[in-house]
């Protein structure tokens, strides 16, 4: 991530990165865009990303925010929604059942 940031700064480029590690995104991103069901639900600076917004994005009910580093607060779900919500296959029907073409 540091290398990407350095290269972008040197060459005056932008980088778009899909990452689900909130702490890492907060540490390196200048801007975070959060999606839920294909819709943008957050677009702002890392410091504006609250526990409430993380709940909207990821569907967790409780988020613990803590300082991993003074300049980089981390966000960790306090419990997994996977324990409460069964996964529904989103793949093509033949892939979801283990078939192959």
mmCIF file of N, CA and C in Angstrom:
data_model
loop_
_atom_site.group_PDB
_atom_site.id
_atom_site.type_symbol
_atom_site.label_atom_id
_atom_site.label_comp_id
_atom_site.label_asym_id
_atom_site.label_seq_id
_atom_site.Cartn_x
_atom_site.Cartn_y
_atom_site.Cartn_z
ATOM 1 N N UNK A 1 0.819 -1.178 0.000
ATOM 2 C CA UNK A 1 0.000 0.000 0.000
ATOM 3 C C UNK A 1 0.876 1.259 0.000
ATOM 4 N N UNK A 2 1.958 1.202 0.755
ATOM 5 C CA UNK A 2 2.854 2.370 0.768
ATOM 6 C C UNK A 2 3.447 2.611 -0.619
ATOM 7 N N UNK A 3 3.835 1.532 -1.282
ATOM 8 C CA UNK A 3 4.419 1.648 -2.614
ATOM 9 C C UNK A 3 3.409 2.251 -3.592
ATOM 10 N N UNK A 4 2.188 1.790 -3.542
ATOM 11 C CA UNK A 4 1.149 2.342 -4.422
ATOM 12 C C UNK A 4 0.977 3.829 -4.152
ATOM 13 N N UNK A 5 0.922 4.195 -2.885
ATOM 14 C CA UNK A 5 0.756 5.609 -2.529
ATOM 15 C C UNK A 5 1.940 6.439 -3.027
ATOM 16 N N UNK A 6 3.154 5.927 -2.849
ATOM 17 C CA UNK A 6 4.350 6.649 -3.292
ATOM 18 C C UNK A 6 4.371 6.818 -4.807
ATOM 19 N N UNK A 7 4.067 5.744 -5.539
ATOM 20 C CA UNK A 7 4.052 5.825 -7.001
ATOM 21 C C UNK A 7 2.996 6.807 -7.498
ATOM 22 N N UNK A 8 1.847 6.789 -6.881
ATOM 23 C CA UNK A 8 0.788 7.727 -7.283
ATOM 24 C C UNK A 8 1.202 9.171 -7.017
ATOM 25 N N UNK A 9 1.853 9.413 -5.897
ATOM 26 C CA UNK A 9 2.309 10.766 -5.579
ATOM 27 C C UNK A 9 3.378 11.221 -6.567
ATOM 28 N N UNK A 10 4.343 10.349 -6.855
ATOM 29 C CA UNK A 10 5.421 10.686 -7.787
ATOM 30 C C UNK A 10 4.902 10.992 -9.185
ATOM 31 N N UNK A 11 3.948 10.202 -9.635
ATOM 32 C CA UNK A 11 3.469 10.308 -11.017
ATOM 33 C C UNK A 11 2.156 11.062 -11.157
ATOM 34 N N UNK A 12 1.693 11.624 -10.046
ATOM 35 C CA UNK A 12 0.435 12.373 -10.028
ATOM 36 C C UNK A 12 -0.714 11.541 -10.600
ATOM 37 N N UNK A 13 -0.847 10.331 -10.074
ATOM 38 C CA UNK A 13 -1.884 9.402 -10.501
ATOM 39 C C UNK A 13 -2.867 9.156 -9.367
ATOM 40 N N UNK A 14 -4.007 8.653 -9.721
ATOM 41 C CA UNK A 14 -4.986 8.200 -8.731
ATOM 42 C C UNK A 14 -5.011 6.679 -8.756
ATOM 43 N N UNK A 15 -5.298 6.082 -7.624
ATOM 44 C CA UNK A 15 -5.442 4.625 -7.548
ATOM 45 C C UNK A 15 -6.813 4.318 -6.974
ATOM 46 N N UNK A 16 -7.469 3.353 -7.572
ATOM 47 C CA UNK A 16 -8.746 2.871 -7.048
ATOM 48 C C UNK A 16 -8.492 1.462 -6.544
ATOM 49 N N UNK A 17 -8.750 1.244 -5.266
ATOM 50 C CA UNK A 17 -8.461 -0.044 -4.647
ATOM 51 C C UNK A 17 -9.713 -0.553 -3.951
ATOM 52 N N UNK A 18 -10.054 -1.803 -4.208
ATOM 53 C CA UNK A 18 -11.177 -2.458 -3.541
ATOM 54 C C UNK A 18 -10.609 -3.210 -2.349
ATOM 55 N N UNK A 19 -10.918 -2.739 -1.148
ATOM 56 C CA UNK A 19 -10.347 -3.342 0.057
ATOM 57 C C UNK A 19 -11.411 -3.369 1.150
ATOM 58 N N UNK A 20 -11.437 -4.441 1.909
ATOM 59 C CA UNK A 20 -12.406 -4.575 2.990
ATOM 60 C C UNK A 20 -11.740 -4.450 4.355
ATOM 61 N N UNK A 21 -10.455 -4.185 4.384
ATOM 62 C CA UNK A 21 -9.734 -3.968 5.634
ATOM 63 C C UNK A 21 -9.862 -2.489 5.974
ATOM 64 N N UNK A 22 -10.804 -2.182 6.860
ATOM 65 C CA UNK A 22 -11.129 -0.789 7.165
ATOM 66 C C UNK A 22 -9.929 -0.047 7.745
ATOM 67 N N UNK A 23 -9.185 -0.691 8.628
ATOM 68 C CA UNK A 23 -8.023 -0.035 9.234
ATOM 69 C C UNK A 23 -6.986 0.329 8.179
ATOM 70 N N UNK A 24 -6.742 -0.573 7.250
ATOM 71 C CA UNK A 24 -5.775 -0.316 6.182
ATOM 72 C C UNK A 24 -6.276 0.793 5.259
ATOM 73 N N UNK A 25 -7.544 0.755 4.926
ATOM 74 C CA UNK A 25 -8.117 1.805 4.077
ATOM 75 C C UNK A 25 -7.994 3.165 4.752
ATOM 76 N N UNK A 26 -8.297 3.225 6.044
ATOM 77 C CA UNK A 26 -8.187 4.500 6.772
ATOM 78 C C UNK A 26 -6.751 5.003 6.814
ATOM 79 N N UNK A 27 -5.810 4.079 6.895
ATOM 80 C CA UNK A 27 -4.407 4.469 7.001
ATOM 81 C C UNK A 27 -3.874 5.056 5.699
ATOM 82 N N UNK A 28 -4.299 4.522 4.553
ATOM 83 C CA UNK A 28 -3.686 4.907 3.288
ATOM 84 C C UNK A 28 -4.571 5.723 2.353
ATOM 85 N N UNK A 29 -5.874 5.681 2.529
ATOM 86 C CA UNK A 29 -6.763 6.347 1.573
ATOM 87 C C UNK A 29 -6.969 7.819 1.910
ATOM 88 N N UNK A 30 -7.095 8.619 0.869
ATOM 89 C CA UNK A 30 -7.477 10.018 1.030
ATOM 90 C C UNK A 30 -8.996 10.147 0.990
ATOM 91 N N UNK A 31 -9.618 9.173 0.343
ATOM 92 C CA UNK A 31 -11.069 9.175 0.163
ATOM 93 C C UNK A 31 -11.553 7.727 0.208
ATOM 94 N N UNK A 32 -12.675 7.511 0.869
ATOM 95 C CA UNK A 32 -13.265 6.178 0.947
ATOM 96 C C UNK A 32 -14.684 6.247 0.402
ATOM 97 N N UNK A 33 -15.008 5.294 -0.460
ATOM 98 C CA UNK A 33 -16.367 5.170 -0.984
ATOM 99 C C UNK A 33 -16.892 3.826 -0.491
ATOM 100 N N UNK A 34 -17.999 3.854 0.238
ATOM 101 C CA UNK A 34 -18.595 2.633 0.768
ATOM 102 C C UNK A 34 -19.860 2.279 0.018
ATOM 103 N N UNK A 35 -19.969 1.009 -0.360
ATOM 104 C CA UNK A 35 -21.130 0.528 -1.111
ATOM 105 C C UNK A 35 -21.919 -0.475 -0.289
ATOM 106 N N UNK A 36 -23.215 -0.467 -0.478
ATOM 107 C CA UNK A 36 -24.101 -1.484 0.110
ATOM 108 C C UNK A 36 -25.108 -1.861 -0.966
ATOM 109 N N UNK A 37 -25.140 -3.109 -1.347
ATOM 110 C CA UNK A 37 -26.063 -3.607 -2.374
ATOM 111 C C UNK A 37 -25.934 -2.811 -3.669
ATOM 112 N N UNK A 38 -24.683 -2.461 -4.026
ATOM 113 C CA UNK A 38 -24.433 -1.762 -5.279
ATOM 114 C C UNK A 38 -24.700 -0.271 -5.259
ATOM 115 N N UNK A 39 -25.097 0.259 -4.126
ATOM 116 C CA UNK A 39 -25.384 1.694 -3.998
ATOM 117 C C UNK A 39 -24.333 2.360 -3.117
ATOM 118 N N UNK A 40 -23.930 3.574 -3.478
ATOM 119 C CA UNK A 40 -22.987 4.335 -2.659
ATOM 120 C C UNK A 40 -23.723 4.834 -1.420
ATOM 121 N N UNK A 41 -23.221 4.440 -0.243
ATOM 122 C CA UNK A 41 -23.821 4.884 1.014
ATOM 123 C C UNK A 41 -22.872 5.787 1.807
ATOM 124 N N UNK A 42 -21.618 5.877 1.354
ATOM 125 C CA UNK A 42 -20.651 6.773 1.989
ATOM 126 C C UNK A 42 -19.626 7.200 0.962
ATOM 127 N N UNK A 43 -19.272 8.468 0.980
ATOM 128 C CA UNK A 43 -18.228 9.006 0.119
ATOM 129 C C UNK A 43 -17.595 10.158 0.879
ATOM 130 N N UNK A 44 -16.418 9.908 1.448
ATOM 131 C CA UNK A 44 -15.795 10.965 2.224
ATOM 132 C C UNK A 44 -14.401 10.607 2.694
ATOM 133 N N UNK A 45 -13.891 11.440 3.572
ATOM 134 C CA UNK A 45 -12.553 11.255 4.135
ATOM 135 C C UNK A 45 -12.569 10.117 5.153
ATOM 136 N N UNK A 46 -11.441 9.446 5.337
ATOM 137 C CA UNK A 46 -11.372 8.350 6.301
ATOM 138 C C UNK A 46 -11.829 8.748 7.708
ATOM 139 N N UNK A 47 -11.524 9.953 8.126
ATOM 140 C CA UNK A 47 -11.912 10.413 9.453
ATOM 141 C C UNK A 47 -13.409 10.586 9.640
ATOM 142 N N UNK A 48 -14.147 10.628 8.545
ATOM 143 C CA UNK A 48 -15.604 10.778 8.613
ATOM 144 C C UNK A 48 -16.322 9.435 8.700
ATOM 145 N N UNK A 49 -15.588 8.347 8.598
ATOM 146 C CA UNK A 49 -16.167 7.005 8.607
ATOM 147 C C UNK A 49 -16.457 6.595 10.050
ATOM 148 N N UNK A 50 -17.729 6.579 10.413
ATOM 149 C CA UNK A 50 -18.143 6.283 11.786
ATOM 150 C C UNK A 50 -18.611 4.840 11.928
ATOM 151 N N UNK A 51 -18.815 4.412 13.162
ATOM 152 C CA UNK A 51 -19.344 3.071 13.430
ATOM 153 C C UNK A 51 -20.715 2.903 12.789
ATOM 154 N N UNK A 52 -21.519 3.938 12.815
ATOM 155 C CA UNK A 52 -22.853 3.877 12.205
ATOM 156 C C UNK A 52 -22.758 3.649 10.693
ATOM 157 N N UNK A 53 -21.837 4.340 10.045
ATOM 158 C CA UNK A 53 -21.659 4.173 8.598
ATOM 159 C C UNK A 53 -21.119 2.776 8.292
ATOM 160 N N UNK A 54 -20.181 2.286 9.102
ATOM 161 C CA UNK A 54 -19.660 0.929 8.909
ATOM 162 C C UNK A 54 -20.772 -0.109 9.043
ATOM 163 N N UNK A 55 -21.686 0.118 9.961
ATOM 164 C CA UNK A 55 -22.834 -0.778 10.115
ATOM 165 C C UNK A 55 -23.687 -0.764 8.861
ATOM 166 N N UNK A 56 -23.883 0.407 8.283
ATOM 167 C CA UNK A 56 -24.657 0.518 7.047
ATOM 168 C C UNK A 56 -23.963 -0.219 5.905
ATOM 169 N N UNK A 57 -22.652 -0.078 5.810
ATOM 170 C CA UNK A 57 -21.904 -0.694 4.714
ATOM 171 C C UNK A 57 -21.822 -2.210 4.871
ATOM 172 N N UNK A 58 -21.383 -2.674 6.024
ATOM 173 C CA UNK A 58 -21.080 -4.087 6.208
ATOM 174 C C UNK A 58 -22.193 -4.896 6.869
ATOM 175 N N UNK A 59 -23.170 -4.228 7.450
ATOM 176 C CA UNK A 59 -24.268 -4.946 8.066
ATOM 177 C C UNK A 59 -24.006 -5.440 9.473
ATOM 178 N N UNK A 60 -22.893 -5.099 10.057
ATOM 179 C CA UNK A 60 -22.622 -5.464 11.444
ATOM 180 C C UNK A 60 -23.427 -4.539 12.345
ATOM 181 N N UNK A 61 -23.812 -5.036 13.481
ATOM 182 C CA UNK A 61 -24.600 -4.201 14.385
ATOM 183 C C UNK A 61 -23.743 -3.352 15.308
ATOM 184 N N UNK A 62 -22.620 -3.875 15.749
ATOM 185 C CA UNK A 62 -21.773 -3.159 16.695
ATOM 186 C C UNK A 62 -20.349 -3.101 16.166
ATOM 187 N N UNK A 63 -19.770 -1.919 16.128
ATOM 188 C CA UNK A 63 -18.379 -1.741 15.700
ATOM 189 C C UNK A 63 -17.605 -1.132 16.848
ATOM 190 N N UNK A 64 -16.448 -1.699 17.112
ATOM 191 C CA UNK A 64 -15.538 -1.127 18.093
ATOM 192 C C UNK A 64 -14.484 -0.360 17.322
ATOM 193 N N UNK A 65 -14.379 0.924 17.564
ATOM 194 C CA UNK A 65 -13.313 1.691 16.925
ATOM 195 C C UNK A 65 -12.223 1.895 17.963
ATOM 196 N N UNK A 66 -11.005 1.689 17.541
ATOM 197 C CA UNK A 66 -9.867 1.805 18.442
ATOM 198 C C UNK A 66 -8.691 2.379 17.681
ATOM 199 N N UNK A 67 -7.736 2.898 18.395
ATOM 200 C CA UNK A 67 -6.561 3.489 17.755
ATOM 201 C C UNK A 67 -5.485 2.426 17.603
ATOM 202 N N UNK A 68 -5.328 1.928 16.379
ATOM 203 C CA UNK A 68 -4.241 0.993 16.094
ATOM 204 C C UNK A 68 -2.930 1.762 16.088
ATOM 205 N N UNK A 69 -2.996 2.947 15.533
ATOM 206 C CA UNK A 69 -1.895 3.905 15.578
ATOM 207 C C UNK A 69 -2.562 5.238 15.846
ATOM 208 N N UNK A 70 -1.877 6.186 16.386
ATOM 209 C CA UNK A 70 -2.503 7.464 16.712
ATOM 210 C C UNK A 70 -3.152 8.112 15.507
ATOM 211 N N UNK A 71 -2.548 7.966 14.345
ATOM 212 C CA UNK A 71 -3.085 8.601 13.154
ATOM 213 C C UNK A 71 -4.006 7.679 12.371
ATOM 214 N N UNK A 72 -4.172 6.444 12.808
ATOM 215 C CA UNK A 72 -4.936 5.486 12.022
ATOM 216 C C UNK A 72 -5.869 4.661 12.892
ATOM 217 N N UNK A 73 -7.076 5.162 13.150
ATOM 218 C CA UNK A 73 -8.005 4.372 13.947
ATOM 219 C C UNK A 73 -8.450 3.131 13.190
ATOM 220 N N UNK A 74 -8.587 2.043 13.895
ATOM 221 C CA UNK A 74 -9.044 0.792 13.286
ATOM 222 C C UNK A 74 -10.527 0.622 13.558
ATOM 223 N N UNK A 75 -11.164 -0.174 12.760
ATOM 224 C CA UNK A 75 -12.560 -0.507 12.992
ATOM 225 C C UNK A 75 -12.696 -2.011 12.904
ATOM 226 N N UNK A 76 -13.220 -2.590 13.945
ATOM 227 C CA UNK A 76 -13.326 -4.036 14.021
ATOM 228 C C UNK A 76 -14.753 -4.391 14.405
ATOM 229 N N UNK A 77 -15.395 -5.293 13.643
ATOM 230 C CA UNK A 77 -16.737 -5.692 14.052
ATOM 231 C C UNK A 77 -16.657 -6.438 15.374
ATOM 232 N N UNK A 78 -17.544 -6.110 16.316
ATOM 233 C CA UNK A 78 -17.491 -6.764 17.612
ATOM 234 C C UNK A 78 -18.104 -8.151 17.569
ATOM 235 N N UNK A 79 -18.924 -8.409 16.569
ATOM 236 C CA UNK A 79 -19.424 -9.762 16.371
ATOM 237 C C UNK A 79 -19.696 -9.959 14.898
ATOM 238 N N UNK A 80 -19.672 -11.183 14.476
ATOM 239 C CA UNK A 80 -19.820 -11.476 13.057
ATOM 240 C C UNK A 80 -21.274 -11.662 12.690
ATOM 241 N N UNK A 81 -21.714 -10.983 11.650
ATOM 242 C CA UNK A 81 -23.080 -11.173 11.174
ATOM 243 C C UNK A 81 -23.223 -12.528 10.514
ATOM 244 N N UNK A 82 -22.101 -13.158 10.156
ATOM 245 C CA UNK A 82 -22.155 -14.476 9.530
ATOM 246 C C UNK A 82 -22.742 -15.506 10.486
ATOM 247 N N UNK A 83 -22.566 -15.291 11.791
ATOM 248 C CA UNK A 83 -23.130 -16.215 12.762
ATOM 249 C C UNK A 83 -24.649 -16.144 12.763
ATOM 250 N N UNK A 84 -25.196 -14.992 12.407
ATOM 251 C CA UNK A 84 -26.635 -14.785 12.455
ATOM 252 C C UNK A 84 -27.295 -14.894 11.096
ATOM 253 N N UNK A 85 -26.565 -14.598 10.038
ATOM 254 C CA UNK A 85 -27.146 -14.547 8.708
ATOM 255 C C UNK A 85 -26.525 -15.609 7.822
ATOM 256 N N UNK A 86 -27.301 -16.604 7.398
ATOM 257 C CA UNK A 86 -26.733 -17.613 6.503
ATOM 258 C C UNK A 86 -26.404 -17.007 5.149
ATOM 259 N N UNK A 87 -25.370 -17.521 4.516
ATOM 260 C CA UNK A 87 -24.976 -17.028 3.206
ATOM 261 C C UNK A 87 -25.885 -17.614 2.137
ATOM 262 N N UNK A 88 -26.243 -16.799 1.179
ATOM 263 C CA UNK A 88 -27.042 -17.245 0.050
ATOM 264 C C UNK A 88 -26.145 -17.230 -1.171
ATOM 265 N N UNK A 89 -26.058 -18.342 -1.925
ATOM 266 C CA UNK A 89 -25.192 -18.344 -3.106
ATOM 267 C C UNK A 89 -25.609 -17.271 -4.102
ATOM 268 N N UNK A 90 -24.642 -16.538 -4.606
ATOM 269 C CA UNK A 90 -24.894 -15.479 -5.581
ATOM 270 C C UNK A 90 -24.296 -15.844 -6.929
ATOM 271 N N UNK A 91 -23.799 -17.053 -7.059
ATOM 272 C CA UNK A 91 -23.168 -17.478 -8.296
ATOM 273 C C UNK A 91 -24.223 -17.971 -9.271
ATOM 274 N N UNK A 92 -23.776 -18.227 -10.489
ATOM 275 C CA UNK A 92 -24.672 -18.851 -11.457
ATOM 276 C C UNK A 92 -25.159 -20.165 -10.858
ATOM 277 N N UNK A 93 -26.394 -20.579 -11.144
ATOM 278 C CA UNK A 93 -26.957 -21.777 -10.508
ATOM 279 C C UNK A 93 -26.065 -23.013 -10.580
ATOM 280 N N UNK A 94 -25.417 -23.261 -11.706
ATOM 281 C CA UNK A 94 -24.574 -24.452 -11.814
ATOM 282 C C UNK A 94 -23.330 -24.355 -10.939
ATOM 283 N N UNK A 95 -22.796 -23.152 -10.733
ATOM 284 C CA UNK A 95 -21.620 -22.983 -9.880
ATOM 285 C C UNK A 95 -22.002 -23.080 -8.414
ATOM 286 N N UNK A 96 -23.174 -22.549 -8.060
ATOM 287 C CA UNK A 96 -23.614 -22.568 -6.669
ATOM 288 C C UNK A 96 -23.836 -23.993 -6.177
ATOM 289 N N UNK A 97 -24.192 -24.900 -7.067
ATOM 290 C CA UNK A 97 -24.437 -26.290 -6.678
ATOM 291 C C UNK A 97 -23.215 -27.169 -6.891
ATOM 292 N N UNK A 98 -22.109 -26.584 -7.307
ATOM 293 C CA UNK A 98 -20.868 -27.328 -7.464
ATOM 294 C C UNK A 98 -20.632 -27.855 -8.864
ATOM 295 N N UNK A 99 -21.530 -27.577 -9.771
ATOM 296 C CA UNK A 99 -21.363 -28.040 -11.146
ATOM 297 C C UNK A 99 -20.379 -27.178 -11.908
ATOM 298 N N UNK A 100 -19.907 -27.666 -12.995
ATOM 299 C CA UNK A 100 -18.979 -26.904 -13.835
ATOM 300 C C UNK A 100 -19.399 -27.038 -15.282
ATOM 301 N N UNK A 101 -19.016 -26.090 -16.081
ATOM 302 C CA UNK A 101 -19.339 -26.129 -17.511
ATOM 303 C C UNK A 101 -18.165 -26.628 -18.285
#
